[in-house]
Tab-separated table of C-alpha atoms in Angstrom:
chain	number	residue	atom	x	y	z
A	23	MET	CA	107.426	68.954	83.370
A	24	TRP	CA	109.652	71.315	85.310
A	25	ARG	CA	108.959	75.054	85.515
A	26	TYR	CA	110.920	77.620	87.529
A	27	PHE	CA	109.834	80.918	89.058
A	28	SER	CA	111.273	83.912	90.874
A	29	VAL	CA	108.980	85.037	93.730
A	30	SER	CA	109.125	88.154	95.917
A	31	THR	CA	109.926	87.639	99.619
A	32	ASP	CA	108.062	90.870	100.358
A	33	THR	CA	104.646	89.803	99.016
A	34	TRP	CA	105.329	86.093	98.376
A	35	ALA	CA	103.752	86.730	95.006
A	36	GLY	CA	104.866	88.497	91.819
A	37	LYS	CA	105.796	85.246	90.085
A	38	VAL	CA	108.177	85.616	87.156
A	39	GLU	CA	108.867	82.497	85.097
A	40	LEU	CA	112.531	81.870	84.356
A	41	GLU	CA	114.225	79.539	81.869
A	42	PRO	CA	117.502	78.231	83.294
A	43	SER	CA	119.604	75.819	81.260
A	44	GLU	CA	120.409	73.966	84.507
A	45	PHE	CA	118.663	73.876	87.888
A	46	THR	CA	119.540	71.790	90.937
A	47	GLY	CA	117.900	71.627	94.357
A	48	GLY	CA	116.707	69.220	97.017
A	49	ARG	CA	114.969	68.583	100.318
A	50	SER	CA	116.085	66.784	103.488
A	51	LEU	CA	114.572	65.905	106.835
A	52	ASN	CA	115.911	68.074	109.678
A	53	SER	CA	118.480	69.919	107.577
A	54	GLY	CA	118.866	72.263	104.657
A	55	GLN	CA	119.528	71.802	100.980
A	56	GLY	CA	120.468	74.192	98.216
A	57	GLY	CA	121.473	74.307	94.606
A	58	THR	CA	122.201	76.478	91.613
A	59	ALA	CA	120.386	77.822	88.574
A	60	ARG	CA	122.410	78.619	85.460
A	61	PHE	CA	121.234	80.930	82.709
A	62	ASN	CA	122.635	81.451	79.207
A	63	VAL	CA	122.106	85.207	78.917
A	64	ARG	CA	123.135	85.267	75.261
A	65	ASP	CA	119.819	83.602	74.531
A	66	ALA	CA	117.257	86.391	74.195
A	67	ARG	CA	114.362	84.300	75.511
A	68	THR	CA	116.350	83.311	78.617
A	69	ALA	CA	117.651	86.823	79.230
A	70	ALA	CA	114.280	88.603	78.877
A	71	PRO	CA	112.923	87.927	82.418
A	72	LEU	CA	116.325	88.247	84.105
A	73	THR	CA	116.726	91.575	85.884
A	74	ILE	CA	118.280	92.816	89.092
A	75	ASP	CA	114.775	92.773	90.573
A	76	THR	CA	114.148	89.081	89.772
A	77	LEU	CA	117.570	88.000	91.063
A	78	ARG	CA	118.100	90.108	94.191
A	79	PRO	CA	119.602	88.006	97.015
A	80	TRP	CA	117.178	87.371	99.897
A	81	GLU	CA	114.540	89.559	98.224
A	82	ARG	CA	113.557	86.712	95.900
A	83	ILE	CA	113.174	82.946	96.174
A	84	LEU	CA	113.475	80.512	93.306
A	85	VAL	CA	110.683	77.938	93.169
A	86	ALA	CA	110.912	74.714	91.168
A	87	GLU	CA	107.602	73.049	90.340
A	88	TRP	CA	106.670	69.797	88.639
A	89	ASP	CA	103.300	69.691	86.861
A	90	GLY	CA	102.023	72.650	88.874
A	91	ASN	CA	103.238	71.401	92.268
A	92	ALA	CA	105.897	73.398	94.126
A	93	VAL	CA	108.696	70.931	94.925
A	94	TYR	CA	111.475	73.216	96.185
A	95	ALA	CA	112.032	76.844	97.172
A	96	GLY	CA	115.379	78.472	97.821
A	97	PHE	CA	116.350	81.976	98.901
A	98	ILE	CA	118.767	83.520	96.437
A	99	THR	CA	122.071	83.831	98.304
A	100	GLY	CA	124.456	84.821	95.526
A	101	VAL	CA	124.822	85.550	91.817
A	102	ASP	CA	127.930	84.789	89.747
A	103	GLU	CA	128.188	86.552	86.378
A	104	ASP	CA	130.660	85.327	83.744
A	105	LEU	CA	130.858	87.867	80.938
A	106	ASP	CA	133.066	85.778	78.620
A	107	ALA	CA	130.960	82.661	79.014
A	108	GLY	CA	127.701	84.600	78.801
A	109	THR	CA	126.287	82.896	81.886
A	110	VAL	CA	124.659	83.898	85.143
A	111	THR	CA	124.750	81.322	87.928
A	112	VAL	CA	122.402	81.843	90.877
A	113	ARG	CA	123.063	80.142	94.222
A	114	HIS	CA	120.092	79.387	96.484
A	115	GLN	CA	119.387	77.791	99.877
A	116	ASP	CA	116.135	76.511	101.369
A	117	ILE	CA	114.347	77.815	104.471
A	118	TRP	CA	116.711	76.052	106.883
A	119	SER	CA	119.335	78.672	105.998
A	120	LEU	CA	117.025	81.315	107.464
A	121	TRP	CA	116.923	79.551	110.844
A	122	GLU	CA	120.707	79.912	110.984
A	123	SER	CA	120.156	83.685	111.011
A	124	ARG	CA	117.305	83.800	113.545
A	125	HIS	CA	117.727	83.377	117.300
A	126	VAL	CA	115.603	82.224	120.235
A	127	LEU	CA	115.014	85.622	121.835
A	128	THR	CA	112.233	87.629	123.441
A	129	VAL	CA	114.191	90.877	122.983
A	130	ARG	CA	116.106	91.287	119.715
A	131	GLY	CA	118.949	93.543	120.734
A	132	ASP	CA	120.185	95.212	123.892
A	133	GLY	CA	118.120	93.837	126.746
A	134	ALA	CA	118.152	90.255	125.499
A	135	GLN	CA	120.864	89.447	128.022
A	136	SER	CA	118.667	90.416	130.979
A	137	ALA	CA	115.207	89.576	129.632
A	138	ALA	CA	113.094	86.814	131.129
A	139	PRO	CA	113.865	83.478	129.479
A	140	PHE	CA	111.659	82.000	126.770
A	141	THR	CA	110.143	78.992	128.539
A	142	LEU	CA	107.927	76.264	127.077
A	143	THR	CA	106.355	74.041	129.735
A	144	SER	CA	104.363	70.781	129.516
A	145	LYS	CA	104.479	70.502	125.719
A	146	THR	CA	105.243	67.750	123.241
A	147	LEU	CA	108.555	67.959	121.404
A	148	PRO	CA	106.786	68.750	118.088
A	149	THR	CA	104.913	71.600	119.791
A	150	ILE	CA	108.197	72.996	121.130
A	151	ALA	CA	109.597	72.887	117.577
A	152	PHE	CA	106.544	74.758	116.285
A	153	ARG	CA	106.898	77.385	119.025
A	154	LEU	CA	110.601	77.862	118.241
A	155	VAL	CA	109.747	78.587	114.619
A	156	ALA	CA	106.927	80.919	115.672
A	157	ASN	CA	109.385	82.761	117.926
A	158	ALA	CA	111.809	83.081	115.003
A	159	MET	CA	109.070	84.791	112.983
A	160	THR	CA	108.371	87.379	115.694
A	161	GLY	CA	110.295	90.637	115.696
A	162	ASP	CA	110.322	94.279	114.674
A	163	PRO	CA	109.711	95.203	111.897
A	164	ALA	CA	107.052	92.497	111.843
A	165	ALA	CA	106.844	92.315	108.058
A	166	ARG	CA	110.537	91.485	107.818
A	167	TYR	CA	110.300	88.647	110.342
A	168	ASP	CA	106.983	87.126	109.302
A	169	LEU	CA	106.788	84.261	106.799
A	170	PRO	CA	103.894	82.523	105.019
A	171	LEU	CA	104.287	79.379	107.099
A	172	ILE	CA	101.499	77.117	108.374
A	173	MET	CA	101.958	75.270	111.691
A	174	ASN	CA	99.905	72.999	113.942
A	175	ALA	CA	98.253	74.072	117.180
A	176	ASP	CA	99.892	73.391	120.550
A	177	VAL	CA	99.601	69.951	122.150
A	178	SER	CA	100.144	69.332	125.864
A	179	GLY	CA	102.888	66.930	126.857
A	180	THR	CA	105.650	66.233	129.338
A	181	GLU	CA	108.529	68.214	127.853
A	182	THR	CA	109.883	71.561	129.044
A	183	ARG	CA	112.547	73.766	127.498
A	184	THR	CA	114.022	77.086	128.682
A	185	TYR	CA	116.004	79.388	126.396
A	186	TYR	CA	118.049	82.227	127.907
A	187	GLY	CA	118.512	85.410	125.913
A	188	TYR	CA	122.126	85.862	126.984
A	189	LYS	CA	123.043	82.608	125.177
A	190	PHE	CA	121.823	83.970	121.812
A	191	GLN	CA	121.016	80.460	120.604
A	192	ARG	CA	120.316	80.097	116.914
A	193	THR	CA	116.902	78.733	116.013
A	194	ALA	CA	118.566	76.078	113.836
A	195	ALA	CA	120.569	74.806	116.834
A	196	ALA	CA	117.485	74.766	119.063
A	197	LEU	CA	115.561	72.768	116.448
A	198	LYS	CA	118.460	70.317	116.136
A	199	GLU	CA	118.374	69.724	119.902
A	200	ILE	CA	114.689	68.815	119.583
A	201	THR	CA	115.110	66.465	116.613
A	202	ASP	CA	118.173	64.828	118.198
A	203	ALA	CA	116.479	64.220	121.568
A	204	ASP	CA	115.471	60.675	122.500
A	205	GLY	CA	112.129	60.171	120.761
A	206	GLY	CA	112.513	63.500	118.990
A	207	PRO	CA	110.405	64.367	115.936
A	208	ASP	CA	111.457	64.855	112.328
A	209	ILE	CA	110.928	68.228	110.644
A	210	ASP	CA	110.148	69.046	107.030
A	211	PHE	CA	109.121	72.355	105.495
A	212	ASP	CA	106.816	71.408	102.627
A	213	THR	CA	106.606	73.876	99.735
A	214	GLN	CA	103.208	74.816	98.311
A	215	TRP	CA	101.451	77.212	96.017
A	216	ASP	CA	98.529	78.973	97.676
A	217	ASN	CA	95.642	81.104	96.452
A	218	GLY	CA	95.284	79.352	93.103
A	219	THR	CA	99.088	79.060	92.650
A	220	GLU	CA	99.521	82.840	92.754
A	221	THR	CA	101.305	83.030	96.107
A	222	PHE	CA	103.819	80.833	97.885
A	223	ARG	CA	103.827	79.285	101.370
A	224	TRP	CA	105.483	76.624	103.499
A	225	VAL	CA	103.749	74.023	105.673
A	226	MET	CA	105.817	72.833	108.628
A	227	ARG	CA	105.520	69.067	109.139
A	228	CYS	CA	106.782	67.858	112.493
A	229	GLY	CA	106.417	64.534	114.256
A	230	ALA	CA	106.633	60.883	113.259
A	231	LEU	CA	106.570	61.546	109.510
A	232	THR	CA	105.617	58.311	107.726
A	233	GLN	CA	103.201	59.309	104.962
A	234	GLY	CA	103.965	57.972	101.483
A	235	LEU	CA	104.777	54.580	99.939
A	236	TRP	CA	106.669	53.814	96.712
A	237	GLU	CA	108.128	50.601	95.308
A	238	TRP	CA	111.109	49.867	93.064
A	239	ASP	CA	112.552	46.527	91.930
A	240	ALA	CA	116.243	47.149	91.313
A	241	THR	CA	116.594	43.578	89.998
A	242	ALA	CA	113.975	43.945	87.244
A	243	ALA	CA	115.008	43.618	83.599
A	244	LYS	CA	113.316	46.925	82.754
A	245	LYS	CA	115.280	49.347	84.891
A	246	GLU	CA	113.738	52.209	86.821
A	247	VAL	CA	116.629	52.377	89.301
A	248	PHE	CA	120.056	53.643	88.245
A	249	GLY	CA	123.380	54.141	90.027
A	250	LEU	CA	122.379	52.284	93.194
A	251	THR	CA	124.931	52.477	96.002
A	252	LEU	CA	124.889	51.130	99.566
A	253	LYS	CA	127.154	52.674	102.206
A	254	THR	CA	127.785	50.930	105.529
A	255	ASP	CA	129.588	53.374	107.822
A	256	ALA	CA	131.038	52.325	111.190
A	257	SER	CA	133.407	55.284	111.608
A	258	LYS	CA	131.198	56.902	114.247
A	259	VAL	CA	130.098	53.804	116.143
A	260	ALA	CA	130.099	54.232	119.932
A	261	ASN	CA	128.791	51.773	122.513
A	262	ARG	CA	129.271	54.142	125.456
A	263	VAL	CA	128.211	57.791	125.232
A	264	ILE	CA	129.178	60.342	127.876
A	265	ALA	CA	127.276	63.627	127.632
A	266	THR	CA	128.559	66.752	129.380
A	267	GLY	CA	126.276	69.668	130.171
A	268	GLU	CA	126.448	73.032	131.891
A	269	GLY	CA	129.105	73.788	134.452
A	270	SER	CA	132.853	73.339	134.623
A	271	GLU	CA	135.406	71.080	136.232
A	272	ARG	CA	133.991	69.215	139.260
A	273	ASN	CA	130.626	70.993	139.002
A	274	MET	CA	129.933	69.887	135.411
A	275	ILE	CA	126.687	67.952	134.806
A	276	VAL	CA	127.485	64.544	133.256
A	277	ARG	CA	125.192	61.730	132.102
A	278	ASP	CA	125.955	58.517	130.208
A	279	ASP	CA	124.428	55.479	128.548
A	280	ASP	CA	125.869	52.288	127.048
A	281	SER	CA	124.925	49.159	125.125
A	282	PHE	CA	127.595	46.528	124.461
A	283	THR	CA	125.986	44.392	121.761
A	284	GLY	CA	128.126	42.300	119.405
A	285	THR	CA	131.756	41.421	120.095
A	286	GLY	CA	133.618	44.552	119.036
A	287	PRO	CA	135.822	46.634	121.333
A	288	ALA	CA	134.544	49.333	123.678
A	289	LEU	CA	134.202	52.614	121.808
A	290	GLU	CA	133.520	55.788	123.789
A	291	ALA	CA	132.149	59.091	122.571
A	292	VAL	CA	132.031	62.259	124.668
A	293	LYS	CA	129.389	64.727	123.534
A	294	SER	CA	129.429	68.307	124.803
A	295	TYR	CA	126.180	70.181	125.499
A	296	GLN	CA	127.598	73.112	127.424
A	297	GLY	CA	124.392	75.130	127.409
A	298	MET	CA	122.233	72.349	128.862
A	299	PRO	CA	121.506	72.840	132.587
A	300	ASP	CA	118.910	70.065	133.005
A	301	GLY	CA	120.162	66.586	133.917
A	302	GLY	CA	117.050	64.867	132.589
A	303	GLN	CA	117.396	66.484	129.181
A	304	LEU	CA	121.097	65.658	129.162
A	305	GLN	CA	120.247	61.997	129.832
A	306	GLN	CA	117.849	62.095	126.891
A	307	ARG	CA	120.663	63.344	124.692
A	308	ALA	CA	123.055	60.633	125.887
A	309	THR	CA	120.461	57.939	125.158
A	310	ALA	CA	119.570	59.429	121.775
A	311	ASP	CA	123.231	59.700	120.809
A	312	LEU	CA	123.792	56.084	121.848
A	313	ASN	CA	120.808	54.862	119.815
A	314	ALA	CA	122.125	56.744	116.801
A	315	SER	CA	125.692	55.476	117.077
A	316	ASN	CA	125.516	51.980	118.597
A	317	ASP	CA	125.483	50.270	115.182
A	318	PRO	CA	126.944	51.071	111.777
A	319	THR	CA	124.651	53.246	109.697
A	320	GLN	CA	123.467	52.157	106.272
A	321	GLN	CA	122.320	54.544	103.591
A	322	MET	CA	121.214	53.682	100.085
A	323	SER	CA	121.095	56.063	97.173
A	324	PHE	CA	119.858	55.677	93.617
A	325	LYS	CA	118.554	57.745	90.744
A	326	ILE	CA	115.160	57.668	89.053
A	327	ARG	CA	114.141	59.563	85.939
A	328	ALA	CA	112.469	62.901	86.623
A	329	ASN	CA	109.629	61.977	84.249
A	330	GLY	CA	109.307	58.388	85.488
A	331	SER	CA	106.417	56.665	87.246
A	332	VAL	CA	107.349	58.449	90.492
A	333	THR	CA	108.024	62.180	90.144
A	334	ALA	CA	109.392	64.816	92.504
A	335	ALA	CA	105.841	65.988	93.159
A	336	ASP	CA	104.973	62.501	94.483
A	337	LEU	CA	107.776	62.326	97.027
A	338	ILE	CA	107.037	63.035	100.702
A	339	LEU	CA	109.959	63.108	103.120
A	340	GLY	CA	109.662	60.384	105.739
A	341	GLY	CA	107.703	58.073	103.450
A	342	THR	CA	108.511	54.410	102.824
A	343	CYS	CA	110.496	53.126	99.842
A	344	ARG	CA	110.146	49.387	99.235
A	345	VAL	CA	113.250	48.342	97.304
A	346	LYS	CA	114.242	44.893	96.024
A	347	THR	CA	117.983	44.363	95.587
A	348	SER	CA	120.436	41.536	95.053
A	349	GLY	CA	124.203	41.170	94.792
A	350	LEU	CA	125.085	43.298	97.828
A	351	TYR	CA	127.331	41.955	100.599
A	352	PHE	CA	125.777	43.930	103.466
A	353	LEU	CA	122.141	43.506	102.442
A	354	THR	CA	120.283	40.260	101.830
A	355	ALA	CA	118.749	39.728	98.380
A	356	ASP	CA	115.092	40.528	99.015
A	357	TRP	CA	112.601	43.330	99.453
A	358	HIS	CA	113.530	45.852	102.159
A	359	GLU	CA	111.692	48.871	103.519
A	360	TRP	CA	113.652	52.093	103.632
A	361	ARG	CA	112.755	55.593	104.748
A	362	LEU	CA	113.081	58.583	102.426
A	363	ILE	CA	115.275	61.094	104.280
A	364	GLY	CA	116.137	63.380	101.384
A	365	PHE	CA	116.384	63.877	97.649
A	366	THR	CA	118.154	66.091	95.158
A	367	PHE	CA	117.160	66.808	91.595
A	368	ASP	CA	118.147	68.341	88.295
A	369	ARG	CA	116.222	68.563	85.022
A	370	ASP	CA	116.566	64.858	84.194
A	371	TRP	CA	117.125	62.930	87.400
A	372	ILE	CA	115.997	62.645	91.020
A	373	THR	CA	118.508	61.124	93.440
A	374	LEU	CA	116.978	59.550	96.560
A	375	GLN	CA	118.691	59.182	99.948
A	376	ILE	CA	117.073	56.455	102.045
A	377	GLN	CA	117.777	54.625	105.332
A	378	GLU	CA	116.503	51.183	106.226
A	379	ILE	CA	113.555	51.204	108.594
A	380	GLY	CA	114.533	49.457	111.821
A	381	GLY	CA	118.107	49.055	110.590
């Protein structure tokens, strides 16, 4: 069953159980999710644990757990009070929202513009992602920058990245460049209880995330799959990608890649990476963008019951969903393997977002 807690972002402890009438949230690979929690404050039992101290924006996170397992955590980002309706609605966003407000810097303030660049040499792309997050958790005062976040040790590789202080690049943007690179990793921030469920922490997963396997037969008489939809989107198809990097006019760095499969017309896309001074990295981006846009994308979504055979606590982003379907024009009637890229939830339902593996 679901339980919900308010947790201090100072100690990452001080759990206070809350009883919202509605709670939504979610998780996604390489991007953030959020949701809301609604409370009926005219109910004495609901109102009892609600105070300014348990609902302070950024000073508390809301954690949703299923059967003792932390499934989601979101920083409180706003509170809407409706006196006539007798409700309090709390808005929350997961840890990705924090990376939008942290920057890749060695000096956090005046001096950043002239400081030596933050350079990562001969690393794997996952290691660079880990180091970017570690950099984002370094600053003064240390306690305000630090987070209870577990990461892997460094691994040597062939990749190099340089980040200049005068560009004031957001950590979220730097992580996106890594995940979007050709052969780039996926990133997930898993939510966990630590220390006998008394304190909270994240575990950063980064790499070729494939753990997990679940199976649903959408054609079975006894339904476990509801509201199945398949979207085939060709609006962003491009068979030639031109990537532009640092510089201007005749001195601009430009790289390109193309792949004219099928019989459709030539479709060009120009992607701007103005802060990228390295031609090799720019070529990686052009190739990655081409691979991502050369064919229409397909995404399937369906709902499962929160208390069904597969629960939110069982789901691992990046895992494999084997799904049997029939009656779809753009998918043959058979079993197909799809990758779990995200899910959202409320009290009763979990909605999965999946993409076909190799599709």
